[in-house]
Amino acid sequence: MSKIFQIALGILAAIGGFVDIGDLVFNTEAGAKFGYELLWVVVVGVVGIIVYSEMCGRVAAVSKRPVFDAIRERLGFGVGFGALVSSQIVNLMTLAAEVGGMALVLQLLSALPYRPLIVVAVVGIAVVTWLAPFEWIERIFGYGGLCLLVFAVGVIKLHPDWGSVGHGFVPQMSASGHLVYAYFAVGLLGAAMTPYEVYFYSSGVVEESWTPKDLGLNRANVIIGYGLGGFLSFALMITAGALFLPQGIEPQFVGTVALGAQVPLGAIGLLLALLGIFFAVGGAAIDTCFSGAYNFAQFFGWEWGKYRRPSGAPRFTIAWIVLLALALVVIMSGIDPVMLTEYAVIFSVVALPLTYIPILLVANDRTYMGRYVNGRLANTFGLLYLVIIVVVALTAIPLMIVTNQGQG
Amino acid sequence: MRSPTELDLGVGVLDHQLVDSEGRRCGNVDDLELKGIDEGFPRVVAILVGPPVWRGRGRLGRLAAAFARGQTVRVPWEEVETIDSAVRLKKTARELRLGRGDDRARRWVEWIPGS
């Protein structure tokens, strides 16, 4: 049983990172536009995040150094500071969007007005993160997010054309709308490999004081956690392909995503979908909020960690509270949370190389890692994904502009 | 301190985490003070910590220093206990006047129940 609980870190990182509000909409939109044609991109993204999360977790377990320590050590103060500023802007955008997403789900559940519910969501996150220990935060949001499995049940009931679904796992270029297709491919990859997932995950490994003995647990966490995240992404995309594409529906609201479970499964499906979305998006809010505080603390050398009492790591504590307050201000301005995450995903893609290059360097440093340095498999995949990341980083913003955010 | 046969100061020390004798994180190695360069025998005499030091770390370092407050703290190299992935010190942060930002910030957090 304790083993099952220990997988919670991976599940929270994956549910919160993989299936956050942007992915919910990105995957659903991709399915509604291209049916099953983009399923293979999710596979590429899942393998990529598994490769780099495993590396980050291993580095953190062996050396006790999370990602932003490595970034500053390898890139130096100047470039590291650039990486810090850009990743914090993206973190804040994502956090604001997740908070907005929580309020939207609460609104669908309660029919109360949106803005007061934003305050409810922010206060709720603050109270839970203040009171609950790290492991309980993981469990509540990680396992709560599992309600999203309702989409997988829905898929079976929808009886999609399994032949075409299978065909979607084969890499292909779409016959129509090359650039829009490429934009969605880049967006799906970016959403799968969002840097805040590894900031959170590697810091979580230090929070839980894993040692080299836990490297098996690390591997199990990333494979099961992100594998599950990928599985849920498939379910969302197939649902959209089977349901929304034939009707010509363009899902741009959180409610439309939940509809994908209501049509095949009725009211229970809708309720489970909304609960799953709520926990996934709430988990992502905590991930991004903490990632922001971890990054500041690690870059500047402050004491940090939820395992310390708040007064034992005061600047870290103030950092997450301030970030949450800033997110409240941003989302209260009335900006659309779904649009905000799409921007955040695309901008985060640009910061990907600055995050993943230092990891690859540190994971190969014998003075740091001893006998736990990267093996040939990790390096082959690491380098392959580095090339993919650089290509994606260079093309993301031009594609966003040319395709008018995928609208064509 | 334990002396490794070879230590790359740029990769192995600069920008690394400082940890005091009680395991508290208390700043990063923002710069190193070298002596004896002119004589041809350069050696590290101190670790420098604090926002004013960032000014010597490129254009973005100067920018960061402009937004931060705090003084330079000089930690003599003799105070280094060991170097692994962090630089571990022989004394407490308080004795070395490190981590004072966290000490100052504590009163903003302390009054909240459960802190």
Short mmCIF file of C-alpha atoms in Angstrom, two decimals:
data_model
loop_
_atom_site.label_atom_id
_atom_site.label_comp_id
_atom_site.label_asym_id
_atom_site.label_seq_id
_atom_site.Cartn_x
_atom_site.Cartn_y
_atom_site.Cartn_z
CA MET A 1 0.00 0.00 0.00
CA SER A 2 2.79 2.43 0.89
CA LYS A 3 4.28 1.79 -2.56
CA ILE A 4 1.03 2.93 -4.12
CA PHE A 5 1.11 6.13 -2.09
CA GLN A 6 4.70 6.73 -3.11
CA ILE A 7 3.71 6.94 -6.74
CA ALA A 8 1.67 10.02 -5.79
CA LEU A 9 4.47 12.46 -6.61
CA GLY A 10 4.61 11.21 -10.17
CA ILE A 11 0.84 11.22 -10.48
CA LEU A 12 0.52 14.77 -9.18
CA ALA A 13 3.36 16.00 -11.39
CA ALA A 14 1.75 14.22 -14.34
CA ILE A 15 -1.91 15.01 -13.70
CA GLY A 16 -1.09 18.58 -12.71
CA GLY A 17 1.48 19.06 -15.43
CA PHE A 18 0.11 17.01 -18.23
CA VAL A 19 -3.60 17.40 -17.91
CA ASP A 20 -3.83 21.02 -16.81
CA ILE A 21 -6.37 23.43 -18.23
CA GLY A 22 -4.32 24.15 -21.36
CA ASP A 23 -3.91 20.48 -22.20
CA LEU A 24 -7.57 19.78 -21.58
CA VAL A 25 -8.46 22.34 -24.16
CA PHE A 26 -5.42 21.79 -26.45
CA ASN A 27 -6.03 18.03 -26.69
CA THR A 28 -9.75 18.49 -27.15
CA GLU A 29 -9.26 21.21 -29.76
CA ALA A 30 -6.70 19.07 -31.61
CA GLY A 31 -9.18 16.17 -31.66
CA ALA A 32 -12.02 18.40 -32.83
CA LYS A 33 -9.88 19.78 -35.68
CA PHE A 34 -7.82 16.79 -36.81
CA GLY A 35 -9.62 13.76 -35.35
CA TYR A 36 -7.07 11.16 -34.30
CA GLU A 37 -4.25 12.40 -36.56
CA LEU A 38 -2.23 14.02 -33.75
CA LEU A 39 -2.25 11.11 -31.28
CA TRP A 40 1.36 10.24 -32.19
CA VAL A 41 2.53 13.68 -31.05
CA VAL A 42 1.26 12.91 -27.55
CA VAL A 43 3.37 9.74 -27.59
CA VAL A 44 6.47 11.76 -28.58
CA GLY A 45 5.74 14.24 -25.79
CA VAL A 46 5.16 11.56 -23.14
CA VAL A 47 8.43 9.78 -23.93
CA GLY A 48 10.26 13.13 -23.84
CA ILE A 49 8.95 14.14 -20.45
CA ILE A 50 9.64 10.65 -19.08
CA VAL A 51 13.27 10.84 -20.27
CA TYR A 52 13.92 14.26 -18.74
CA SER A 53 11.90 13.78 -15.56
CA GLU A 54 13.77 10.55 -14.87
CA MET A 55 17.04 12.46 -15.31
CA CYS A 56 15.92 15.34 -13.06
CA GLY A 57 14.66 12.94 -10.40
CA ARG A 58 17.90 10.94 -10.51
CA VAL A 59 20.06 14.08 -10.24
CA ALA A 60 17.95 15.29 -7.32
CA ALA A 61 18.00 11.93 -5.52
CA VAL A 62 21.77 11.48 -5.92
CA SER A 63 23.04 15.04 -5.44
CA LYS A 64 20.12 16.75 -3.62
CA ARG A 65 20.24 19.44 -6.30
CA PRO A 66 16.96 20.28 -8.03
CA VAL A 67 16.68 21.74 -11.52
CA PHE A 68 17.19 25.43 -10.85
CA ASP A 69 20.41 24.80 -8.92
CA ALA A 70 21.69 23.02 -12.00
CA ILE A 71 20.53 25.84 -14.27
CA ARG A 72 22.47 28.46 -12.33
CA GLU A 73 25.55 26.27 -11.87
CA ARG A 74 25.81 25.47 -15.55
CA LEU A 75 24.56 28.63 -17.23
CA GLY A 76 26.10 31.10 -14.75
CA PHE A 77 24.43 34.06 -13.13
CA GLY A 78 23.60 36.07 -16.25
CA VAL A 79 22.00 33.49 -18.54
CA GLY A 80 20.58 31.72 -15.48
CA PHE A 81 18.90 34.94 -14.44
CA GLY A 82 17.39 35.23 -17.92
CA ALA A 83 16.08 31.68 -17.55
CA LEU A 84 14.68 32.59 -14.13
CA VAL A 85 12.81 35.66 -15.35
CA SER A 86 11.32 33.92 -18.39
CA SER A 87 10.29 30.80 -16.49
CA GLN A 88 8.71 32.88 -13.73
CA ILE A 89 6.62 34.87 -16.22
CA VAL A 90 5.37 31.61 -17.75
CA ASN A 91 4.75 30.15 -14.28
CA LEU A 92 2.67 33.12 -13.26
CA MET A 93 0.64 33.05 -16.49
CA THR A 94 -0.02 29.34 -16.03
CA LEU A 95 -0.89 29.73 -12.36
CA ALA A 96 -3.38 32.49 -13.17
CA ALA A 97 -4.95 30.35 -15.88
CA GLU A 98 -5.29 27.33 -13.58
CA VAL A 99 -6.93 29.45 -10.90
CA GLY A 100 -9.36 30.75 -13.53
CA GLY A 101 -10.01 27.16 -14.60
CA MET A 102 -10.83 26.15 -11.03
CA ALA A 103 -13.30 29.02 -10.80
CA LEU A 104 -14.92 28.02 -14.11
CA VAL A 105 -15.47 24.46 -12.88
CA LEU A 106 -16.83 25.73 -9.55
CA GLN A 107 -19.17 27.95 -11.52
CA LEU A 108 -20.47 25.00 -13.57
CA LEU A 109 -20.98 23.03 -10.35
CA SER A 110 -22.61 25.78 -8.29
CA ALA A 111 -24.05 28.32 -10.77
CA LEU A 112 -22.56 31.12 -8.61
CA PRO A 113 -20.89 34.14 -10.26
CA TYR A 114 -17.33 33.71 -11.62
CA ARG A 115 -15.32 36.42 -9.86
CA PRO A 116 -16.20 35.56 -6.24
CA LEU A 117 -15.39 31.94 -7.11
CA ILE A 118 -11.87 33.02 -8.20
CA VAL A 119 -11.36 34.32 -4.66
CA VAL A 120 -12.75 31.05 -3.25
CA ALA A 121 -10.30 29.07 -5.41
CA VAL A 122 -7.28 31.18 -4.37
CA VAL A 123 -8.17 31.11 -0.66
CA GLY A 124 -8.79 27.36 -0.93
CA ILE A 125 -5.34 26.74 -2.47
CA ALA A 126 -3.68 28.97 0.14
CA VAL A 127 -5.36 27.19 3.06
CA VAL A 128 -4.69 23.68 1.74
CA THR A 129 -1.03 24.40 0.94
CA TRP A 130 -0.54 26.10 4.32
CA LEU A 131 -2.10 23.30 6.37
CA ALA A 132 -1.49 20.05 4.51
CA PRO A 133 1.91 18.35 4.41
CA PHE A 134 3.52 17.84 1.00
CA GLU A 135 2.49 14.17 0.73
CA TRP A 136 -1.15 14.98 1.41
CA ILE A 137 -1.21 17.70 -1.22
CA GLU A 138 0.10 15.14 -3.69
CA ARG A 139 -2.46 12.56 -2.69
CA ILE A 140 -5.52 14.81 -2.62
CA PHE A 141 -4.91 16.39 -6.01
CA GLY A 142 -3.12 13.51 -7.71
CA TYR A 143 -5.74 10.91 -6.85
CA GLY A 144 -8.66 13.35 -7.17
CA GLY A 145 -7.51 14.01 -10.72
CA LEU A 146 -7.97 10.32 -11.46
CA CYS A 147 -11.70 11.07 -11.86
CA LEU A 148 -10.61 12.10 -15.36
CA LEU A 149 -10.44 8.38 -16.18
CA VAL A 150 -14.15 8.81 -16.84
CA PHE A 151 -13.10 10.05 -20.29
CA ALA A 152 -11.48 6.68 -21.00
CA VAL A 153 -14.74 4.92 -20.10
CA GLY A 154 -16.57 7.43 -22.28
CA VAL A 155 -14.33 6.63 -25.24
CA ILE A 156 -15.31 2.96 -25.12
CA LYS A 157 -19.00 3.90 -25.04
CA LEU A 158 -18.55 6.25 -27.99
CA HIS A 159 -17.43 3.35 -30.24
CA PRO A 160 -14.86 5.28 -32.26
CA ASP A 161 -13.47 3.77 -35.45
CA TRP A 162 -10.56 1.93 -33.79
CA GLY A 163 -8.82 1.48 -37.13
CA SER A 164 -8.46 5.22 -37.58
CA VAL A 165 -7.50 5.60 -33.92
CA GLY A 166 -4.66 3.11 -34.45
CA HIS A 167 -3.64 4.95 -37.61
CA GLY A 168 -3.34 8.14 -35.53
CA PHE A 169 -0.39 6.67 -33.65
CA VAL A 170 1.64 6.57 -36.87
CA PRO A 171 3.55 9.85 -37.46
CA GLN A 172 2.02 11.69 -40.40
CA MET A 173 1.51 15.10 -41.91
CA SER A 174 -2.07 16.20 -42.31
CA ALA A 175 -3.38 16.57 -45.84
CA SER A 176 -5.08 19.85 -45.03
CA GLY A 177 -3.85 22.93 -43.24
CA HIS A 178 -0.17 22.07 -42.83
CA LEU A 179 0.70 25.06 -40.68
CA VAL A 180 -2.27 24.76 -38.31
CA TYR A 181 -1.44 21.07 -37.92
CA ALA A 182 2.19 21.96 -37.17
CA TYR A 183 1.04 24.59 -34.66
CA PHE A 184 -1.02 22.00 -32.79
CA ALA A 185 1.85 19.49 -32.93
CA VAL A 186 4.23 22.07 -31.41
CA GLY A 187 1.64 23.08 -28.83
CA LEU A 188 0.96 19.48 -27.79
CA LEU A 189 4.71 18.82 -27.44
CA GLY A 190 5.17 22.01 -25.47
CA ALA A 191 2.24 21.21 -23.22
CA ALA A 192 3.61 17.70 -22.59
CA MET A 193 7.12 18.91 -21.76
CA THR A 194 6.27 22.13 -19.86
CA PRO A 195 9.30 23.04 -17.73
CA TYR A 196 7.34 23.56 -14.50
CA GLU A 197 6.71 19.82 -14.35
CA VAL A 198 10.43 19.13 -13.86
CA TYR A 199 10.93 22.09 -11.50
CA PHE A 200 8.19 20.69 -9.32
CA TYR A 201 9.12 17.05 -9.68
CA SER A 202 12.84 17.46 -8.92
CA SER A 203 12.15 19.71 -5.93
CA GLY A 204 9.58 17.15 -4.76
CA VAL A 205 12.27 14.46 -4.82
CA VAL A 206 14.34 16.61 -2.43
CA GLU A 207 11.22 17.35 -0.33
CA GLU A 208 10.66 13.63 0.09
CA SER A 209 14.39 13.09 0.77
CA TRP A 210 14.82 10.36 -1.80
CA THR A 211 18.29 8.81 -2.03
CA PRO A 212 19.96 6.63 -4.68
CA LYS A 213 18.00 3.75 -3.09
CA ASP A 214 14.84 5.31 -4.46
CA LEU A 215 15.94 5.38 -8.09
CA GLY A 216 13.60 2.49 -8.87
CA LEU A 217 10.77 4.47 -7.34
CA ASN A 218 11.83 7.46 -9.44
CA ARG A 219 11.62 5.39 -12.61
CA ALA A 220 8.24 3.93 -11.61
CA ASN A 221 6.91 7.41 -10.80
CA VAL A 222 7.78 8.95 -14.14
CA ILE A 223 6.69 5.99 -16.24
CA ILE A 224 3.38 5.40 -14.43
CA GLY A 225 2.64 9.09 -13.79
CA TYR A 226 3.35 10.43 -17.25
CA GLY A 227 2.10 7.26 -18.89
CA LEU A 228 -1.20 7.90 -17.18
CA GLY A 229 -1.11 11.55 -18.22
CA GLY A 230 -0.56 10.45 -21.82
CA PHE A 231 -3.38 7.91 -21.58
CA LEU A 232 -5.77 10.63 -20.39
CA SER A 233 -4.62 12.88 -23.25
CA PHE A 234 -5.45 10.10 -25.73
CA ALA A 235 -8.89 9.74 -24.17
CA LEU A 236 -9.59 13.47 -24.46
CA MET A 237 -8.43 13.64 -28.06
CA ILE A 238 -10.32 10.52 -29.15
CA THR A 239 -13.48 11.79 -27.41
CA ALA A 240 -13.19 15.06 -29.30
CA GLY A 241 -12.44 13.27 -32.57
CA ALA A 242 -15.47 10.98 -32.21
CA LEU A 243 -17.86 13.57 -30.83
CA PHE A 244 -16.96 17.13 -31.82
CA LEU A 245 -15.30 16.68 -35.24
CA PRO A 246 -18.40 15.23 -36.98
CA GLN A 247 -20.55 18.03 -35.49
CA GLY A 248 -18.09 20.78 -36.37
CA ILE A 249 -17.91 21.92 -32.73
CA GLU A 250 -14.88 24.02 -31.77
CA PRO A 251 -14.40 23.54 -28.03
CA GLN A 252 -13.14 26.70 -26.41
CA PHE A 253 -14.68 26.36 -22.99
CA VAL A 254 -13.95 24.09 -20.07
CA GLY A 255 -17.62 23.09 -20.09
CA THR A 256 -17.34 21.78 -23.64
CA VAL A 257 -14.54 19.46 -22.56
CA ALA A 258 -16.71 18.03 -19.78
CA LEU A 259 -19.51 17.54 -22.30
CA GLY A 260 -17.33 14.84 -23.85
CA ALA A 261 -18.06 12.65 -20.81
CA GLN A 262 -21.69 13.68 -20.45
CA VAL A 263 -22.79 12.60 -23.93
CA PRO A 264 -21.76 8.94 -23.53
CA LEU A 265 -22.24 8.60 -19.74
CA GLY A 266 -24.92 11.07 -18.65
CA ALA A 267 -25.00 13.18 -15.49
CA ILE A 268 -22.58 10.94 -13.55
CA GLY A 269 -20.09 11.27 -16.39
CA LEU A 270 -20.41 15.04 -16.32
CA LEU A 271 -19.97 15.21 -12.55
CA LEU A 272 -16.88 12.96 -12.55
CA ALA A 273 -15.41 14.91 -15.46
CA LEU A 274 -15.89 18.22 -13.65
CA LEU A 275 -14.42 16.84 -10.41
CA GLY A 276 -11.47 15.39 -12.30
CA ILE A 277 -10.89 18.68 -14.10
CA PHE A 278 -11.15 20.54 -10.78
CA PHE A 279 -8.49 18.42 -9.06
CA ALA A 280 -6.22 18.32 -12.11
CA VAL A 281 -6.38 22.07 -12.56
CA GLY A 282 -6.06 22.67 -8.80
CA GLY A 283 -3.04 20.36 -8.71
CA ALA A 284 -1.52 22.29 -11.60
CA ALA A 285 -2.14 25.54 -9.70
CA ILE A 286 -0.19 24.20 -6.72
CA ASP A 287 2.55 22.80 -9.02
CA THR A 288 3.08 26.15 -10.71
CA CYS A 289 2.80 28.16 -7.51
CA PHE A 290 5.41 26.04 -5.77
CA SER A 291 7.59 25.83 -8.87
CA GLY A 292 7.78 29.61 -8.85
CA ALA A 293 8.84 29.70 -5.20
CA TYR A 294 11.31 26.81 -5.70
CA ASN A 295 12.92 28.60 -8.63
CA PHE A 296 13.44 31.87 -6.76
CA ALA A 297 14.80 30.08 -3.69
CA GLN A 298 17.15 27.82 -5.63
CA PHE A 299 18.47 30.58 -7.86
CA PHE A 300 19.21 32.91 -4.94
CA GLY A 301 20.26 30.23 -2.45
CA TRP A 302 17.41 30.77 0.05
CA GLU A 303 16.23 28.07 2.41
CA TRP A 304 13.24 26.32 0.82
CA GLY A 305 10.86 23.43 1.11
CA LYS A 306 7.46 22.47 2.36
CA TYR A 307 9.23 20.00 4.69
CA ARG A 308 10.50 23.03 6.62
CA ARG A 309 7.97 24.96 8.68
CA PRO A 310 6.85 28.17 6.92
CA SER A 311 8.97 30.20 9.37
CA GLY A 312 11.93 27.91 8.67
CA ALA A 313 11.92 28.93 5.00
CA PRO A 314 10.41 32.42 5.19
CA ARG A 315 11.37 33.88 1.81
CA PHE A 316 10.19 30.70 0.09
CA THR A 317 6.87 30.97 1.94
CA ILE A 318 6.47 34.64 1.07
CA ALA A 319 7.33 33.85 -2.57
CA TRP A 320 4.47 31.38 -3.03
CA ILE A 321 1.99 33.60 -1.23
CA VAL A 322 2.96 36.60 -3.39
CA LEU A 323 2.76 34.53 -6.59
CA LEU A 324 -0.72 33.36 -5.65
CA ALA A 325 -1.79 36.94 -4.92
CA LEU A 326 -0.39 38.13 -8.26
CA ALA A 327 -2.24 35.33 -10.07
CA LEU A 328 -5.44 36.49 -8.38
CA VAL A 329 -4.89 40.02 -9.70
CA VAL A 330 -4.11 38.78 -13.23
CA ILE A 331 -7.16 36.53 -13.53
CA MET A 332 -9.51 39.03 -11.84
CA SER A 333 -8.72 41.43 -14.70
CA GLY A 334 -11.11 39.28 -16.76
CA ILE A 335 -8.55 37.67 -19.08
CA ASP A 336 -9.75 34.35 -20.57
CA PRO A 337 -8.00 31.48 -18.71
CA VAL A 338 -8.00 29.16 -21.71
CA MET A 339 -6.37 31.73 -23.99
CA LEU A 340 -3.89 32.61 -21.25
CA THR A 341 -2.72 28.98 -20.93
CA GLU A 342 -2.32 28.65 -24.67
CA TYR A 343 0.02 31.66 -24.62
CA ALA A 344 1.79 30.24 -21.57
CA VAL A 345 2.35 26.88 -23.29
CA ILE A 346 3.77 28.49 -26.43
CA PHE A 347 6.04 30.85 -24.46
CA SER A 348 7.22 28.02 -22.20
CA VAL A 349 8.36 26.12 -25.29
CA VAL A 350 10.89 28.90 -25.89
CA ALA A 351 12.33 28.38 -22.38
CA LEU A 352 12.59 24.58 -22.84
CA PRO A 353 16.24 24.43 -24.01
CA LEU A 354 17.42 26.64 -21.12
CA THR A 355 15.88 24.13 -18.72
CA TYR A 356 16.81 20.84 -20.34
CA ILE A 357 20.39 21.53 -21.52
CA PRO A 358 21.77 22.07 -17.97
CA ILE A 359 20.00 18.89 -16.82
CA LEU A 360 21.64 16.85 -19.54
CA LEU A 361 25.07 18.32 -18.64
CA VAL A 362 24.71 17.68 -14.91
CA ALA A 363 23.35 14.15 -15.43
CA ASN A 364 26.58 13.39 -17.32
CA ASP A 365 28.93 14.89 -14.71
CA ARG A 366 30.71 12.11 -12.85
CA THR A 367 31.96 14.35 -10.02
CA TYR A 368 28.32 15.14 -9.35
CA MET A 369 26.60 11.87 -10.08
CA GLY A 370 29.26 9.23 -9.38
CA ARG A 371 28.16 5.90 -10.81
CA TYR A 372 24.64 7.20 -11.40
CA VAL A 373 25.58 9.23 -14.49
CA ASN A 374 23.48 8.87 -17.62
CA GLY A 375 23.76 5.57 -19.40
CA ARG A 376 23.79 5.26 -23.17
CA LEU A 377 20.01 4.97 -23.39
CA ALA A 378 19.36 8.15 -21.39
CA ASN A 379 21.94 10.05 -23.44
CA THR A 380 20.65 8.84 -26.80
CA PHE A 381 17.10 9.88 -25.94
CA GLY A 382 18.32 13.00 -24.15
CA LEU A 383 20.19 14.24 -27.23
CA LEU A 384 17.40 13.24 -29.61
CA TYR A 385 14.88 15.22 -27.53
CA LEU A 386 17.26 18.14 -27.25
CA VAL A 387 17.17 18.43 -31.04
CA ILE A 388 13.36 18.19 -31.02
CA ILE A 389 13.14 20.79 -28.23
CA VAL A 390 15.36 23.26 -30.07
CA VAL A 391 13.34 22.87 -33.30
CA VAL A 392 10.10 23.30 -31.38
CA ALA A 393 11.48 26.31 -29.48
CA LEU A 394 12.50 28.04 -32.71
CA THR A 395 9.21 27.43 -34.52
CA ALA A 396 6.65 27.92 -31.74
CA ILE A 397 6.16 31.69 -31.83
CA PRO A 398 6.36 32.09 -35.64
CA LEU A 399 3.73 29.33 -35.98
CA MET A 400 1.50 30.98 -33.41
CA ILE A 401 1.61 34.26 -35.34
CA VAL A 402 1.23 32.76 -38.82
CA THR A 403 -1.71 30.53 -37.88
CA ASN A 404 -3.40 33.11 -35.67
CA GLN A 405 -3.21 30.72 -32.68
CA GLY A 406 -4.35 27.74 -34.69
CA GLN A 407 -7.45 29.45 -36.05
CA GLY A 408 -5.98 29.22 -39.58
CA MET B 1 38.85 20.67 4.17
CA ARG B 2 39.14 17.49 2.17
CA SER B 3 41.19 18.40 -0.87
CA PRO B 4 40.08 16.85 -4.12
CA THR B 5 42.91 16.27 -6.54
CA GLU B 6 41.33 18.48 -9.13
CA LEU B 7 38.51 21.00 -8.75
CA ASP B 8 37.03 23.11 -11.52
CA LEU B 9 36.21 26.38 -9.78
CA GLY B 10 33.94 27.58 -12.55
CA VAL B 11 31.78 24.46 -12.70
CA GLY B 12 32.34 22.89 -9.29
CA VAL B 13 32.19 25.87 -6.93
CA LEU B 14 30.90 29.07 -8.51
CA ASP B 15 27.10 29.46 -8.26
CA HIS B 16 26.77 26.45 -5.96
CA GLN B 17 24.56 26.26 -2.89
CA LEU B 18 26.10 27.15 0.49
CA VAL B 19 25.02 24.91 3.37
CA ASP B 20 25.97 25.75 6.96
CA SER B 21 27.11 23.40 9.74
CA GLU B 22 23.47 22.76 10.74
CA GLY B 23 22.32 21.86 7.23
CA ARG B 24 20.69 25.20 6.54
CA ARG B 25 20.79 26.62 3.01
CA CYS B 26 22.35 30.06 3.34
CA GLY B 27 23.08 31.60 -0.05
CA ASN B 28 24.97 30.73 -3.20
CA VAL B 29 28.60 31.23 -4.16
CA ASP B 30 28.05 34.50 -6.04
CA ASP B 31 31.76 35.06 -6.72
CA LEU B 32 35.23 34.04 -5.60
CA GLU B 33 38.03 36.27 -4.32
CA LEU B 34 41.40 35.33 -5.79
CA LYS B 35 44.84 36.47 -4.66
CA GLY B 36 48.30 36.12 -6.07
CA ILE B 37 47.34 36.44 -9.73
CA ASP B 38 50.16 38.93 -10.35
CA GLU B 39 52.72 36.68 -8.71
CA GLY B 40 51.62 33.82 -10.93
CA PHE B 41 50.24 31.72 -8.05
CA PRO B 42 46.51 32.42 -8.03
CA ARG B 43 44.60 30.96 -5.10
CA VAL B 44 41.08 31.34 -3.75
CA VAL B 45 40.96 33.26 -0.47
CA ALA B 46 37.23 33.82 0.02
CA ILE B 47 33.71 33.16 -1.14
CA LEU B 48 31.69 36.30 -1.84
CA VAL B 49 27.93 36.36 -1.31
CA GLY B 50 25.31 39.08 -1.75
CA PRO B 51 23.60 41.30 -4.33
CA PRO B 52 26.48 43.81 -4.75
CA VAL B 53 28.62 40.91 -5.99
CA TRP B 54 26.20 40.22 -8.85
CA ARG B 55 27.40 43.44 -10.52
CA GLY B 56 30.49 41.56 -11.59
CA ARG B 57 28.40 38.82 -13.21
CA GLY B 58 27.59 40.31 -16.60
CA ARG B 59 24.90 42.66 -17.81
CA LEU B 60 21.98 40.70 -16.36
CA GLY B 61 23.88 40.46 -13.07
CA ARG B 62 24.06 44.27 -12.93
CA LEU B 63 20.35 44.44 -13.70
CA ALA B 64 19.52 41.97 -10.92
CA ALA B 65 21.74 43.86 -8.46
CA ALA B 66 19.85 47.07 -9.19
CA PHE B 67 16.64 45.48 -7.88
CA ALA B 68 18.05 43.81 -4.79
CA ARG B 69 19.17 45.07 -1.41
CA GLY B 70 21.79 43.57 0.87
CA GLN B 71 25.48 43.69 1.64
CA THR B 72 28.42 41.65 0.49
CA VAL B 73 29.36 38.88 2.88
CA ARG B 74 32.90 37.53 2.68
CA VAL B 75 33.40 33.94 3.80
CA PRO B 76 37.12 33.05 4.20
CA TRP B 77 38.03 29.90 2.28
CA GLU B 78 39.24 28.31 5.57
CA GLU B 79 35.59 28.10 6.63
CA VAL B 80 34.84 25.54 3.90
CA GLU B 81 34.35 22.05 5.34
CA THR B 82 33.76 19.98 2.20
CA ILE B 83 32.62 20.44 -1.36
CA ASP B 84 30.19 17.99 -2.92
CA SER B 85 27.23 19.15 -4.96
CA ALA B 86 27.01 21.96 -2.37
CA VAL B 87 29.69 23.94 -0.56
CA ARG B 88 29.45 22.92 3.10
CA LEU B 89 30.67 25.33 5.77
CA LYS B 90 32.27 24.73 9.18
CA LYS B 91 30.17 27.26 11.09
CA THR B 92 26.52 28.27 11.35
CA ALA B 93 24.99 30.80 8.97
CA ARG B 94 24.53 33.19 11.89
CA GLU B 95 28.22 33.07 12.83
CA LEU B 96 29.21 33.74 9.23
CA ARG B 97 26.52 36.46 8.80
CA LEU B 98 24.89 34.46 5.98
CA GLY B 99 21.19 33.88 5.32
CA ARG B 100 20.25 37.20 6.88
CA GLY B 101 17.57 37.80 4.26
CA ASP B 102 15.69 34.77 5.58
CA ASP B 103 16.22 35.98 9.17
CA ARG B 104 14.76 39.38 8.29
CA ALA B 105 11.83 37.87 6.37
CA ARG B 106 10.91 35.57 9.25
CA ARG B 107 8.95 38.22 11.15
CA TRP B 108 6.62 38.59 8.13
CA VAL B 109 5.67 34.94 8.42
CA GLU B 110 5.91 34.21 12.13
CA TRP B 111 2.64 35.85 13.15
CA ILE B 112 0.52 33.52 10.98
CA PRO B 113 -0.92 30.58 12.99
CA GLY B 114 0.73 27.31 12.10
CA SER B 115 3.98 28.87 10.92
#
